[in-house]
Every structure is written in C-alpha cells, then in structure tokens.
Amino acid sequence: MKHRLAFAVLCALAPLPAVAADGARYTAIFGGKNVGHVFVTTKGDTSTIDYDVKNNGRGPTIAETVTLGEDGLPQAWAIKGTTTFGSKVDERFERSGANASWVDSTGKGTAKVDAPAIYVSQSGSPWSDEVYARALLKRHDLSMPALPGGTLRLEKGATLDVDGKGGKLQVMRYDLSGIDTQPETMLLDADNRLFAAVSPSFILVREGYEGEEVRLRKLAADWTTERYATIQREIAHSYGAPVRIRNVRVFDPVTSALGDPVAVLVNGREIAAIEPLGSPATPGEVTIDGGGGTLVAGMVEMHAHLGQNAALLNLLAGITTVRDMGNDNAVLDALVQRIDKGETAGPRVVRSGFIEGKSPFSANNGFVVDSQDKAIDAVRWYGARGYWQIKVYNSMNPAWVPAIVAEAHRLGMRVAGHVPAFATADQMIEAGYDEMTHINQFALGWVIGPGEDTRTLFRLTALKRLPALDLDSPKVQHTIDLMVKGHKAIDPTLGIHEMLLLNRDGQVPPGAVDYLGHLPVGARRDAMKQLADTSAPGDDEAYRGAFDKLVDVVRRLHERGVFIVFGTDTGGSFTYHRELELYQKAGMSAPEILKRATFDSAQYLGQDQRTGSIAKGKLADFFLVPGDPTKDLKAIKTIAMVVKDGTFYYPAEAYPKFGIEPFAPAPKVTLPATPPPAAK
C-alpha cells in the first residue's frame, strides 16, 4: 500500500481553526484486514502523526511533526521513517514569511511565495489530505498552484450518511487531483475533518467506523467507474463503418520483420483485409493516414494487478491483453465485466487465482488459507470460474503445494508462483510449478539458508549476497537444468528489480528516462526516490552488482531455451515498455522481443487464433508508432493510435485527462463524405 501525500499550505488566506485538541485515530484496511493505522495527536499548534501500515510483510513506517503558524497553516513539517521497501525518509519543509524551502529525496527546493501555493510532500501520511482539502476549500475555484509544480484541484461530490461507535455522521466526498495520474478520493465531515480516504481496494477510516469498510470500498469502486465511463465516452471511437489505415508497415512475427507499405482494413471487431497500398477505397470508408509508421499487434502484460486506472493506461501503451496475477476477486470480476461490455476501457484479462497461506505476513488477496483442504477448495473455486492458472504465494505451506498442483492440473489450470518461505525453487519445480514468478524468487535459494524467512523484505534485501555467487556452480546449474528438463517458464519481472536495486534518491531512474518528464509532478518525485535502503557501507555497490547478476541469470535461462514471459508487477504501461528494453541486456534482439510480447505470449495463453498478429480474420488489436521498433525498440514508446476489438483510441486525446503530456500526435482521420450504400 502506498500513499504519498502530506501537505503544507503556503498562502495568505483567512485563518483556519487548529486541529481538534484530541487529534484523530484512523484504521487502515486492505483486503478486509486491519493492516495498520494513522494516529494524530495535537498539543497547542503542533501535531504529531504516527503512520504505520504493513501488508504482505512490508509497508511504510512514518513519523510526522507539523507546526501551524498564526494563520493556521503549516509553519514547519518534518517527515521521518522508512518507505514500503525500506529506504529512509528525512523530508523537511519550512516557511518563513513568503519564503519556503524543503528537502525531499529529489534534493533541496526553495520558492518565493508571491501568490497562494501548496507544497505537496513526498512521503507524508493520508491524514495530510485534510490539511490540503481545508486550504483548497477556502478558494472560490477549489484550486491552487502547487510546489514544487503543477496545480491542485478539489472537486466536490455527494454527501452520505455513515454510522459507527461515534454515532451517525454526514460526510462529503471530495476528489483531489493534480498530484498523480488519478485523483485521490476522501470523505470529510461537517467540520471539514478527514473521515476516510477511500479506494476500491484500500480504506483509511476513522476509528470506530471500521464497519463501513465494505460499503465505502463499493462506493469508491462505483465512483471510479463513473470517472472512467465518462472518459470512455469521450475517447473511444467506434466509427460504424470500415476503417482503412493507409501507408503502414506491419510487423510480421513469422519473419520478425516489417513488410512493405500496405493498407489495413478494419470492419467491426475484426481485421477485414490487408491490401496493397494503392488499392482503391470503397464508398463509406473512414480513412486513417498511418504516415509510413509501423503497426504492431497488441502486446501482453504478463504480470498485472489490474485496476481501472491501470486498465486504461495499459491500453494506451499498446497492451491489449494482461494476465492478472492476484487481485480482489470480486473487484476484478466487476472490472472485467465493464471492459467486456465497453463501459470502460482496458485490455482483455486472463485471470490467475491467488492462494496465500495464513501467517502474520500474509498478502490479503484472493484466498488466504490455513489448511491443505482449504487450499484445494480454493483451487476448485477458481477452476469453476474459468481461471487460467493458480498463483501460490509466500506464506503457503510448501508441503501443500504438490496437492495444489495436482488439483489445478486435473482441472486444466497451470500453476505459477513465488517460492514459499523455507522452501527452494528446486522444490517448487519438482512439485510441478509450470512457471516461476520473479527472478529474485528463483535465485534466492542459492544464497540464503534453510531457516531464513522470505515473507518479509528479506526476500529483497538478501539480494545483496548475489554478487559473490558463482553462476557456474553446481547448485545454480542444477536449478537451471530442472527448468530446462521440465519445460518450465519464468516471469522474471526485471524492471521491478531494476527499480529496487538501482533507483537512487534525487536521480532520474534509468528505466524512466524516456517518460518521466511527461508525468505529473507527484509521479516524477516519487520515481526519483529509491526503494531499498543503501545507507550501510557497501550496500550501494552490492545492490548494483545484484542487478547485473540477475540479468546474467536471465541471459543464461534464455540461452538454454527457457521460455521467458514479459511482466512488470509495477502497473505496466510505461514500465512495460522498459521491461521489454531490459531483455536486450539479456541477449534478446528487438524483433525477438516484439515477437515474444505479441504472438508468442498470445500462443502461450492459448489465444493466438484470435490475437498476437495482424492478419485477416483476427481481432483488430494493434497499435501504431511512427518509427521502426525492429531497429530501435524505443519506438514503442511513441504510440499514436491503439485499436482494441475494433475500437480506436488516440493517446494524445486521453493522456491529458491523467496529467500526462502525450508522446505522439494522433494520426489524421478522414470521415466519409457520404454514408455507405445500404446493403440489398
């Protein structure tokens, strides 16, 4: 769980009342489980905030101190602690008259505040939503410039009644935008005090009102749906006529090369024809000028945890299919239904049934079980609902895995997953896993001992031991041999390991160089914060060496013929583009990577008869880029058009709704002068 916001306000507004003397207490709930808290204590003009959340063995631990000035606005704000993955936080903001200064992970900043402006902190608690909202509510247009950049806006929604130990309350919904690619939704009481911060999967709610959690998550899902349904109506183009995309070259996965310039025709959901470039148009066609660019079949993101925001952003990035690797089953089911009906935009979804063992470190997705029988029941539940595979997670009892695998295979499902704590990759391969998940999970058994617990951040920090590992050693070769002989696949998620091991405070991450400047200010600052704690002597070098070693492991697997699937675990979209780039470091060519991301992945999922390549009779699932990605893979980052199931999307129209600067203009579209003749 991540929440970045903490706000200090810099403006000459009417005085605000101080925070209530007794402060406030909030409960964090994820997956129906209490996973932490935010406690606010106020003495005089100073408030202290204790923010501690732990899910899946990790989460932020933050202490904040806020001092209000005479105008009721923050005069000083100090934020210290650790982030979700353990990196240190030491953020400070100070205001003296019209002078503001701050220090965060990106470095130092200063500003002369000649007009009202709001400082957006990088690592504060969700309670800061209250401070933020109260400042914006004093503005007639509910907006204000932000520091270090951008503009923040508050949009008022409906009121609702809530009930709990504190009695019945009426609260008001507000959506806060301008920081990241999606708004934050909060509920304020009649005194404009924070009652809850809500999303479809996570709730922070005032203590005593935890019983409202299910209802509030449902409402948050409905509100999010309203937003994306509106966006869908504004950006989805279904022309109701044949569409001729002229002057394009098509990537052919059979030859792994581009063909000659052609015209690709779409009618309804399908590709109607691929014709020579000079072929005449028929009456009533829509014409799109491809400008000599390249059409590539829709790509497959093989490690998603999909939500509505990510669904649309993935689609705009040329990803028309995702494999969801674990979710709230009901939330995902509702999202899939909306996508299938065309109510909201998103890729088609292949579902993995998430099963976790019960422990103090459990991830609260899917089913959390405490016996082998319950694990088998969960497998059967997923099988009856058409799930493609089962995913096993960290706290699962390794002794139950063979039975899980046997039942899944009996029901026609594959099995993938993490290596459960106190087990090894070798044991999971021998137990029948079809696919290993994450390259760190695959490699950890070579460098940790039998009693070391991987249910915590140790499964990441132990990677510091990798540089000393000899990849030609018998234990390494034995594991790789098991993968080869068993015809197993692996989902390395190299990009998230690059972030974990190479991101450093104040530096543009190597994986975000090409897109960071296009994102909202909050997303940019977040990306420039390291994930791992590298403060101990030698850790920086060890983590860098660990990434090189992981890439080398992937290269060796590829050379031995192990099937590698491309997934991110970081939301996909722009990070998926980087994921593909990284496999060039592992010895794969750009055409080979494009083929794997499209046709090979569709074939792996059993969908190659309808998707994965651009051919007559297949679904119209592809994207247009101006350049040639077979020569420079970076060309996939400048997408001008995406087509999914015959519906056309132009990222240049959609990205501004997320505060994202487009990467390429939309192609020229010419509508027919006269309607097509009626069929007889």
XYZ file of C-alpha atoms in Angstrom:
680
model
C 0.000 0.000 0.000
C 1.334 3.389 -0.950
C 0.181 6.875 -0.038
C 2.472 9.731 -0.816
C 0.615 12.799 0.303
C 1.468 15.146 3.078
C 0.659 18.774 2.519
C 1.797 22.095 3.851
C -0.034 25.200 2.752
C 1.575 28.493 1.792
C -0.877 31.291 1.222
C -2.370 34.428 2.697
C -5.843 33.096 3.444
C -8.288 33.659 6.262
C -7.140 31.883 9.449
C -8.125 28.228 9.831
C -9.066 26.704 13.186
C -6.468 24.435 14.732
C -6.728 20.651 14.592
C -9.086 19.228 17.224
C -7.350 19.073 20.596
C -7.731 15.331 20.976
C -6.438 14.636 17.442
C -7.771 11.735 15.415
C -7.242 7.993 15.000
C -7.681 6.023 11.788
C -7.581 2.337 10.838
C -6.031 1.136 7.572
C -7.890 -1.774 5.951
C -6.760 -3.781 2.917
C -8.476 -6.921 1.687
C -10.839 -6.758 4.648
C -7.943 -6.936 7.127
C -6.642 -4.319 9.547
C -3.156 -3.595 8.192
C -2.145 -0.501 10.147
C -3.064 2.922 11.436
C -2.686 6.669 11.323
C -2.771 8.333 14.758
C -2.820 12.133 15.064
C -2.081 13.827 18.411
C -2.251 17.598 18.863
C -0.791 19.799 21.602
C -1.167 23.500 21.020
C -0.116 24.315 17.487
C 1.875 21.121 16.963
C 0.504 17.814 15.700
C 2.362 14.536 15.574
C 1.332 11.754 13.205
C 2.153 8.078 13.637
C 1.683 6.327 10.269
C 2.386 2.598 10.175
C 0.957 0.123 7.642
C 2.140 -3.428 6.934
C 0.709 -5.727 4.275
C 2.499 -8.656 2.660
C 5.372 -8.246 5.111
C 6.145 -4.669 4.155
C 4.851 -1.130 4.325
C 5.693 2.434 5.408
C 6.588 3.437 8.950
C 6.484 7.223 9.156
C 6.560 9.809 11.941
C 5.491 13.374 11.137
C 5.534 16.597 13.126
C 3.506 19.568 11.904
C 3.591 23.022 13.488
C 0.921 25.525 12.489
C 1.557 29.226 12.197
C -0.679 32.012 13.430
C -2.633 31.810 10.191
C -3.469 28.182 10.963
C -1.249 26.940 8.133
C 1.836 24.706 8.487
C 4.904 26.608 9.514
C 7.112 23.510 9.694
C 6.686 19.905 8.632
C 9.148 17.090 9.354
C 8.678 13.566 7.994
C 10.984 10.724 9.031
C 10.902 6.946 8.787
C 11.063 4.250 6.133
C 9.162 3.607 2.925
C 7.367 0.435 1.863
C 10.595 -1.212 0.706
C 12.790 0.120 3.491
C 14.508 3.215 2.140
C 14.948 6.058 4.629
C 12.781 9.176 4.701
C 14.045 12.505 6.044
C 11.835 15.170 4.498
C 11.552 18.715 5.826
C 9.529 21.757 4.921
C 9.830 25.244 6.429
C 8.064 28.504 5.831
C 9.224 31.927 6.893
C 7.028 34.734 5.637
C 6.991 34.492 1.845
C 9.998 32.160 1.754
C 9.501 28.411 1.517
C 12.147 25.712 1.491
C 12.069 21.944 1.540
C 14.223 18.846 1.307
C 12.971 15.539 -0.087
C 14.518 12.588 -1.907
C 14.966 14.661 -5.064
C 17.084 17.234 -3.216
C 16.567 20.758 -1.947
C 13.974 23.210 -3.194
C 13.037 26.806 -2.486
C 10.302 29.168 -3.590
C 9.266 32.760 -3.126
C 5.555 32.615 -2.430
C 4.132 35.720 -4.053
C 0.721 34.101 -4.541
C -1.072 31.274 -2.783
C 0.594 27.911 -3.412
C 0.510 24.478 -1.812
C 3.539 22.374 -1.007
C 2.974 18.684 -1.809
C 5.116 16.435 0.322
C 6.566 13.221 -0.955
C 6.248 10.788 1.967
C 3.520 12.060 4.252
C 0.539 10.170 5.650
C -3.017 10.127 4.266
C -4.048 12.483 7.080
C -2.458 15.306 5.114
C -5.450 15.117 2.760
C -7.341 17.030 5.437
C -4.844 19.877 5.564
C -4.808 20.020 1.819
C -8.562 19.989 1.365
C -9.176 22.652 4.030
C -6.858 25.016 2.191
C -8.489 24.398 -1.183
C -11.976 24.789 0.266
C -11.106 28.420 1.051
C -10.536 29.075 -2.663
C -13.538 30.057 -4.758
C -12.433 27.743 -7.591
C -11.163 24.983 -5.260
C -7.746 25.063 -6.943
C -4.277 26.388 -6.237
C -0.765 26.209 -7.738
C 1.415 23.563 -6.116
C 5.009 23.411 -5.002
C 7.234 22.136 -6.484
C 4.967 22.340 -9.564
C 1.566 21.770 -11.096
C -1.893 22.734 -9.891
C -4.068 21.015 -7.310
C -7.834 20.837 -7.651
C -10.633 19.711 -5.388
C -13.938 18.516 -6.819
C -16.999 18.241 -4.596
C -19.196 15.142 -4.750
C -22.259 13.838 -2.976
C -22.985 13.554 0.735
C -23.603 10.264 2.511
C -24.517 9.119 5.990
C -22.196 6.853 7.981
C -22.632 5.165 11.341
C -20.251 3.816 13.969
C -19.248 3.966 17.593
C -19.007 7.740 17.372
C -22.601 7.993 16.215
C -24.168 8.921 12.907
C -22.324 11.399 10.730
C -22.902 13.074 7.404
C -19.775 13.197 5.259
C -18.969 14.797 1.927
C -16.998 13.217 -0.903
C -14.128 15.163 -2.497
C -11.741 14.173 -5.294
C -8.234 15.626 -5.140
C -6.282 15.826 -8.410
C -3.064 17.277 -9.769
C -0.524 15.119 -7.973
C -0.584 11.762 -9.700
C -2.265 10.235 -12.737
C -5.506 9.571 -10.853
C -7.442 11.561 -8.254
C -7.451 10.749 -4.543
C -10.922 10.383 -3.030
C -11.592 11.459 0.545
C -14.588 11.934 2.814
C -14.755 14.977 5.108
C -17.149 15.512 7.997
C -19.219 18.647 8.661
C -16.151 20.362 10.167
C -14.077 19.505 7.082
C -12.083 16.949 9.088
C -10.893 13.813 7.372
C -13.255 10.907 7.930
C -11.811 8.495 5.372
C -9.504 8.123 2.386
C -11.067 5.550 0.074
C -10.297 3.409 -2.955
C -11.769 0.160 -4.328
C -9.049 -1.865 -2.553
C -7.814 0.242 0.409
C -9.600 2.257 3.087
C -8.282 4.543 5.802
C -11.258 5.225 8.057
C -11.837 6.973 11.370
C -11.514 4.591 14.318
C -14.888 3.233 15.401
C -16.283 3.253 11.850
C -14.482 0.196 10.502
C -17.865 -1.440 9.903
C -18.360 0.929 6.951
C -15.320 -0.507 5.116
C -17.125 -2.826 2.687
C -19.704 -0.197 1.790
C -17.100 2.521 1.298
C -14.951 0.347 -0.938
C -18.021 -0.437 -3.029
C -18.850 3.254 -3.291
C -15.243 4.044 -4.221
C -15.439 1.441 -6.988
C -18.691 2.994 -8.240
C -17.206 6.492 -8.213
C -14.115 5.310 -10.048
C -16.307 3.578 -12.589
C -18.233 6.790 -13.197
C -14.976 8.600 -13.941
C -13.698 6.018 -16.378
C -17.057 5.519 -18.047
C -17.087 9.249 -18.766
C -13.562 9.089 -20.165
C -14.528 6.096 -22.309
C -17.402 8.036 -23.866
C -15.022 10.877 -24.666
C -12.076 8.974 -26.150
C -13.368 5.682 -27.609
C -14.038 5.901 -31.351
C -16.301 3.284 -32.914
C -16.870 4.538 -36.428
C -19.668 2.220 -37.525
C -18.029 1.852 -40.934
C -14.998 0.122 -42.460
C -11.746 1.851 -41.479
C -8.819 1.923 -43.937
C -5.445 2.561 -42.255
C -3.228 3.630 -45.136
C 0.534 3.688 -45.571
C 1.632 1.442 -42.739
C 4.134 -1.379 -42.431
C 3.083 -4.411 -40.410
C 5.326 -6.284 -38.009
C 5.167 -9.960 -39.009
C 6.029 -12.350 -36.142
C 6.719 -15.155 -38.647
C 9.596 -13.278 -40.261
C 10.218 -10.948 -37.267
C 10.444 -8.106 -39.790
C 8.338 -5.331 -41.290
C 6.542 -5.860 -44.568
C 6.085 -3.394 -47.419
C 3.691 -0.448 -47.004
C 0.072 -1.611 -47.117
C -3.450 -0.640 -46.123
C -5.064 -2.486 -43.212
C -8.855 -2.544 -43.163
C -10.931 -2.953 -40.016
C -14.607 -3.786 -40.050
C -16.381 -4.190 -36.732
C -14.125 -6.053 -34.272
C -12.007 -7.767 -36.908
C -9.328 -7.160 -39.491
C -11.226 -7.340 -42.776
C -8.277 -7.251 -45.171
C -4.663 -6.316 -45.740
C -4.403 -4.764 -49.182
C -1.663 -3.315 -51.392
C -1.108 0.344 -50.669
C -2.605 1.523 -53.954
C -5.877 -0.387 -53.599
C -8.894 1.902 -54.096
C -11.154 2.735 -51.180
C -14.793 1.711 -51.209
C -17.688 4.106 -50.560
C -18.353 4.999 -46.944
C -14.930 4.131 -45.534
C -13.144 6.047 -42.788
C -9.509 6.703 -43.741
C -6.629 6.981 -41.294
C -3.238 8.153 -42.546
C -0.572 5.915 -40.995
C 2.197 8.236 -42.193
C 4.564 5.382 -43.048
C 4.557 4.172 -39.465
C 4.502 0.665 -38.035
C 1.567 -1.431 -36.898
C 2.375 -3.930 -34.141
C -0.103 -6.428 -32.705
C -1.329 -5.642 -29.210
C 1.177 -6.611 -26.537
C 0.636 -8.832 -23.496
C 1.492 -7.693 -19.959
C 2.007 -10.978 -18.109
C 2.235 -9.690 -14.522
C -0.544 -7.236 -13.719
C -2.631 -6.484 -10.650
C -5.266 -4.591 -12.564
C -7.365 -1.633 -11.502
C -9.372 0.819 -13.605
C -6.627 3.433 -13.858
C -4.032 0.867 -14.897
C -6.511 -0.734 -17.305
C -6.793 2.377 -19.441
C -3.136 3.385 -19.172
C -2.075 -0.103 -20.242
C -4.368 0.036 -23.243
C -2.963 3.427 -24.268
C 0.518 1.874 -24.062
C -0.363 -0.732 -26.702
C -1.171 -3.526 -24.234
C -4.406 -5.210 -25.302
C -4.137 -8.265 -23.018
C -2.996 -8.574 -19.410
C -2.554 -11.572 -17.171
C -3.733 -10.559 -13.723
C -1.550 -12.224 -11.087
C -3.652 -11.625 -7.974
C -6.465 -9.314 -7.007
C -9.614 -8.844 -5.009
C -11.624 -11.425 -6.934
C -14.931 -9.545 -6.809
C -13.353 -6.200 -7.763
C -11.526 -7.746 -10.712
C -14.631 -9.606 -11.862
C -16.638 -6.375 -11.929
C -13.859 -4.606 -13.838
C -13.661 -7.377 -16.441
C -17.425 -7.207 -16.967
C -17.278 -3.444 -17.524
C -14.407 -3.781 -20.004
C -16.160 -6.596 -21.888
C -19.340 -4.502 -22.157
C -17.385 -1.491 -23.425
C -18.411 0.649 -20.457
C -14.792 1.360 -19.558
C -11.563 0.898 -21.494
C -8.989 -1.752 -20.791
C -7.216 -4.841 -22.067
C -8.771 -8.306 -22.106
C -7.896 -10.077 -18.858
C -6.511 -13.562 -18.237
C -7.011 -14.367 -14.555
C -4.728 -16.085 -12.064
C -6.268 -17.466 -8.885
C -4.269 -16.146 -5.940
C -3.861 -18.505 -2.967
C -1.870 -17.487 0.111
C -1.145 -19.269 3.370
C -2.267 -17.682 6.620
C 0.541 -16.062 8.622
C 1.400 -12.714 10.231
C 2.901 -11.754 6.837
C 0.048 -12.811 4.558
C -0.804 -10.863 1.435
C -4.530 -10.157 1.593
C -5.619 -11.062 -1.925
C -7.666 -13.925 -3.292
C -7.908 -16.745 -0.731
C -5.849 -16.894 2.468
C -5.957 -20.494 3.726
C -4.846 -22.340 6.850
C -5.075 -25.950 5.660
C -4.408 -28.079 2.615
C -8.111 -28.881 2.306
C -8.982 -25.186 2.147
C -6.250 -24.651 -0.431
C -7.762 -27.404 -2.592
C -11.212 -25.853 -2.153
C -9.774 -22.549 -3.399
C -8.303 -24.276 -6.462
C -11.728 -25.754 -7.233
C -13.407 -22.360 -6.764
C -11.073 -20.828 -9.338
C -11.445 -23.779 -11.699
C -15.233 -23.498 -11.677
C -14.939 -19.841 -12.690
C -12.641 -20.329 -15.650
C -9.371 -19.042 -14.208
C -6.362 -19.772 -16.419
C -3.932 -20.613 -13.644
C -3.278 -20.724 -9.914
C -0.708 -18.488 -8.233
C 0.890 -19.670 -4.984
C 2.295 -17.064 -2.593
C 4.929 -16.573 0.117
C 3.188 -17.854 3.248
C 1.870 -21.059 1.682
C 2.926 -24.254 3.485
C 5.316 -25.861 0.956
C 4.034 -29.312 1.907
C 0.623 -28.428 0.425
C 1.961 -27.373 -2.981
C 2.029 -30.846 -4.635
C -1.664 -31.298 -3.841
C -2.479 -27.802 -5.116
C -0.607 -28.500 -8.346
C -2.270 -31.895 -8.832
C -5.767 -30.455 -8.401
C -5.065 -27.476 -10.649
C -3.692 -29.703 -13.393
C -6.663 -32.049 -13.029
C -8.939 -29.067 -13.671
C -6.929 -27.861 -16.670
C -5.168 -24.946 -14.962
C -1.492 -24.128 -14.822
C 0.381 -23.246 -11.618
C 2.852 -20.405 -11.075
C 4.034 -18.579 -8.020
C 6.545 -17.378 -5.520
C 8.738 -19.797 -3.643
C 7.019 -20.236 -0.247
C 9.094 -19.321 2.794
C 11.529 -22.021 3.956
C 11.376 -23.766 0.558
C 13.520 -23.534 -2.585
C 12.885 -23.009 -6.279
C 14.105 -26.560 -6.872
C 11.366 -27.925 -4.617
C 8.639 -25.922 -6.364
C 9.828 -27.000 -9.801
C 9.830 -30.607 -8.673
C 6.381 -30.114 -7.074
C 5.007 -29.247 -10.509
C 5.083 -25.475 -10.963
C 4.626 -24.658 -14.655
C 6.146 -21.210 -14.260
C 8.357 -19.440 -11.721
C 7.402 -15.914 -10.686
C 10.086 -13.210 -10.186
C 13.791 -13.690 -10.815
C 14.643 -12.958 -7.155
C 12.359 -15.781 -6.023
C 14.123 -18.076 -8.474
C 17.621 -17.116 -7.316
C 17.210 -16.709 -3.542
C 17.673 -20.390 -2.783
C 21.272 -20.135 -3.953
C 22.222 -17.512 -1.349
C 20.027 -17.996 1.750
C 19.874 -20.648 4.441
C 17.011 -23.065 5.224
C 15.801 -21.101 8.273
C 15.834 -17.606 6.746
C 12.363 -16.089 6.321
C 11.441 -14.679 2.901
C 7.965 -13.491 3.962
C 9.441 -10.085 4.821
C 11.643 -7.591 2.991
C 14.449 -10.100 3.464
C 13.395 -11.616 0.124
C 14.632 -8.372 -1.405
C 17.489 -7.325 0.874
C 19.084 -10.788 0.642
C 19.864 -9.986 -2.984
C 22.951 -8.176 -1.652
C 24.528 -11.624 -1.429
C 24.233 -12.298 -5.153
C 27.426 -10.612 -6.416
C 29.553 -13.262 -4.704
C 27.579 -16.100 -6.316
C 29.291 -18.248 -8.965
C 26.666 -18.885 -11.641
C 28.677 -21.853 -12.904
C 28.400 -23.553 -9.502
C 26.615 -26.942 -9.340
C 23.654 -25.627 -7.318
C 22.899 -22.926 -9.887
C 23.294 -25.268 -12.811
C 21.073 -27.853 -11.121
C 18.180 -25.388 -10.843
C 18.563 -24.262 -14.452
C 18.717 -27.899 -15.568
C 15.433 -28.567 -13.755
C 13.824 -25.662 -15.635
C 15.087 -26.932 -18.992
C 14.198 -30.591 -18.456
C 10.781 -29.741 -17.059
C 9.994 -27.264 -19.880
C 9.211 -24.606 -17.286
C 8.682 -20.921 -17.966
C 9.728 -17.901 -15.905
C 8.271 -14.433 -15.335
C 11.406 -12.508 -14.226
C 9.875 -9.008 -13.809
C 13.308 -7.493 -14.405
C 12.008 -3.925 -14.278
C 10.883 -4.015 -10.657
C 14.298 -5.394 -9.716
C 15.959 -2.561 -11.620
C 13.867 -0.105 -9.585
C 14.633 -1.848 -6.314
C 18.364 -2.268 -6.882
C 19.341 0.774 -8.979
C 16.986 3.673 -8.135
C 18.714 6.320 -6.029
C 17.395 9.432 -4.311
C 17.487 12.530 -6.466
C 18.361 10.695 -9.684
C 16.176 10.056 -12.702
C 15.784 6.263 -12.675
C 17.460 4.528 -15.598
C 14.166 2.941 -16.559
C 12.192 6.204 -16.575
C 14.482 8.457 -18.611
C 12.226 8.441 -21.665
C 8.908 9.173 -19.968
C 9.461 10.831 -16.596
C 9.184 14.379 -17.923
C 5.732 13.611 -19.319
C 4.229 12.707 -15.919
C 2.567 14.849 -13.214
C 4.863 16.350 -10.600
C 3.961 13.900 -7.855
C 4.683 10.904 -10.057
C 8.022 12.434 -11.088
C 9.094 12.994 -7.494
C 8.050 9.511 -6.465
C 10.090 7.972 -9.244
C 13.191 9.792 -8.003
C 13.047 8.105 -4.615
C 14.977 4.925 -4.066
C 13.182 1.850 -2.803
C 15.902 -0.028 -0.941
C 17.976 1.282 1.953
C 21.555 1.589 0.684
C 22.917 3.560 3.637
C 25.108 0.792 5.068
C 28.727 0.645 3.811
C 28.999 -1.483 0.684
C 25.250 -1.779 0.104
C 25.158 0.536 -2.904
C 27.781 -1.491 -4.739
C 26.215 -4.797 -3.647
C 22.776 -3.884 -4.952
C 24.181 -2.713 -8.279
C 26.110 -5.932 -8.604
C 22.995 -7.913 -7.711
C 21.086 -6.457 -10.659
C 23.882 -7.354 -13.059
C 23.834 -10.884 -11.660
C 20.059 -11.203 -12.110
C 20.332 -10.069 -15.721
C 23.049 -12.676 -16.221
C 20.760 -15.369 -14.777
C 18.004 -14.375 -17.229
C 20.509 -14.421 -20.089
C 21.588 -17.957 -19.179
C 17.998 -19.130 -18.940
C 17.273 -17.657 -22.351
C 20.340 -19.284 -23.872
C 19.198 -22.649 -22.506
C 15.785 -22.232 -24.149
C 13.704 -21.473 -21.059
C 10.550 -19.605 -22.097
C 10.594 -16.080 -20.652
C 7.360 -14.142 -20.285
C 7.297 -10.357 -20.003
C 5.538 -8.923 -16.970
C 6.139 -5.927 -14.714
C 4.369 -6.135 -11.318
C 4.661 -2.331 -11.382
C 1.408 -1.437 -13.120
C 2.532 -1.909 -16.698
C 2.065 0.925 -19.189
C 5.350 2.869 -19.375
C 7.111 0.378 -17.109
C 6.122 -2.412 -19.515
C 7.977 -0.624 -22.297
C 11.037 -0.553 -20.055
C 10.555 -4.231 -19.189
C 10.905 -5.099 -22.866
C 14.013 -2.944 -23.243
C 15.764 -4.760 -20.404
C 15.694 -8.095 -22.218
C 18.115 -6.657 -24.730
C 20.606 -6.749 -21.846
C 19.821 -10.462 -21.553
C 20.727 -11.121 -25.182
C 17.368 -10.840 -26.946
C 17.068 -8.788 -30.141
C 14.392 -6.138 -30.703
C 12.460 -8.301 -33.226
C 12.686 -11.289 -30.882
C 11.307 -9.202 -28.030
C 8.433 -7.861 -30.161
C 7.526 -11.406 -31.221
C 7.614 -12.617 -27.605
C 5.489 -9.664 -26.405
C 2.838 -10.312 -29.056
C 2.459 -13.643 -30.879
C 4.493 -15.843 -28.518
C 2.615 -14.559 -25.480
C -0.748 -14.999 -27.181
C 0.242 -18.550 -28.093
C 1.382 -19.235 -24.523
C -2.056 -18.134 -23.285
C -3.860 -20.150 -25.969
C -5.184 -17.034 -27.726
C -3.072 -16.963 -30.889
C -6.001 -17.918 -33.147
C -7.556 -14.502 -32.493
C -4.726 -12.237 -31.304
C -0.946 -11.877 -31.404
C -0.515 -10.917 -35.057
C -2.123 -8.706 -37.677
C -3.917 -10.905 -40.182
C -7.258 -11.134 -41.977
C -9.968 -12.523 -39.701
C -8.146 -11.835 -36.424
C -9.359 -9.317 -33.878
C -8.406 -5.727 -34.632
C -5.896 -5.463 -31.781
C -2.806 -3.422 -32.648
C -1.050 -0.090 -32.198
C 0.622 2.473 -34.462
C 4.038 4.051 -33.896
C 5.844 6.494 -36.203
C 9.198 4.657 -36.124
C 10.578 1.157 -36.716
C 10.707 -0.798 -33.419
C 12.592 -3.680 -35.060
C 15.581 -1.338 -35.362
C 15.020 0.731 -32.216
C 12.768 -0.806 -29.572
C 12.249 2.618 -28.002
C 9.861 3.371 -30.876
C 7.092 1.525 -28.986
C 7.025 4.427 -26.523
C 5.649 6.919 -29.073
C 2.234 5.448 -29.730
C -0.117 7.453 -31.953
C -3.073 5.060 -32.024
C -4.289 1.891 -30.307
C -7.041 -0.363 -31.627
C -8.679 -2.999 -29.433
C -11.608 -5.089 -30.645
C -12.095 -2.572 -33.461
C -12.409 0.454 -31.142
C -9.912 3.226 -31.848
C -8.079 5.206 -29.149
C -5.687 8.125 -29.618
C -3.356 8.596 -26.625
C -2.939 12.293 -27.475
C -6.638 12.736 -26.621
C -6.560 10.609 -23.478
C -3.283 11.391 -21.706
C -4.155 14.991 -20.716
C -7.008 13.577 -18.603
C -4.285 11.974 -16.452
C -1.962 14.966 -16.368
C 0.347 13.217 -18.850
C 1.957 15.023 -21.771
C 1.349 12.998 -24.968
C 4.271 11.304 -26.723
C 2.965 11.484 -30.311
C 0.191 13.305 -32.165
C -2.882 11.430 -33.325
C -2.971 10.385 -36.985
C -5.152 12.241 -39.463
C -8.641 10.738 -39.647
C -10.893 11.438 -42.634
C -14.569 10.612 -42.296
C -16.583 9.624 -45.386
C -18.307 12.435 -47.269
C -21.367 10.273 -47.786
C -22.663 7.262 -45.881
C -22.035 3.825 -47.392
C -24.745 2.458 -49.681
C -27.330 0.288 -47.981
C -26.942 -3.432 -48.478
C -29.606 -5.135 -50.613
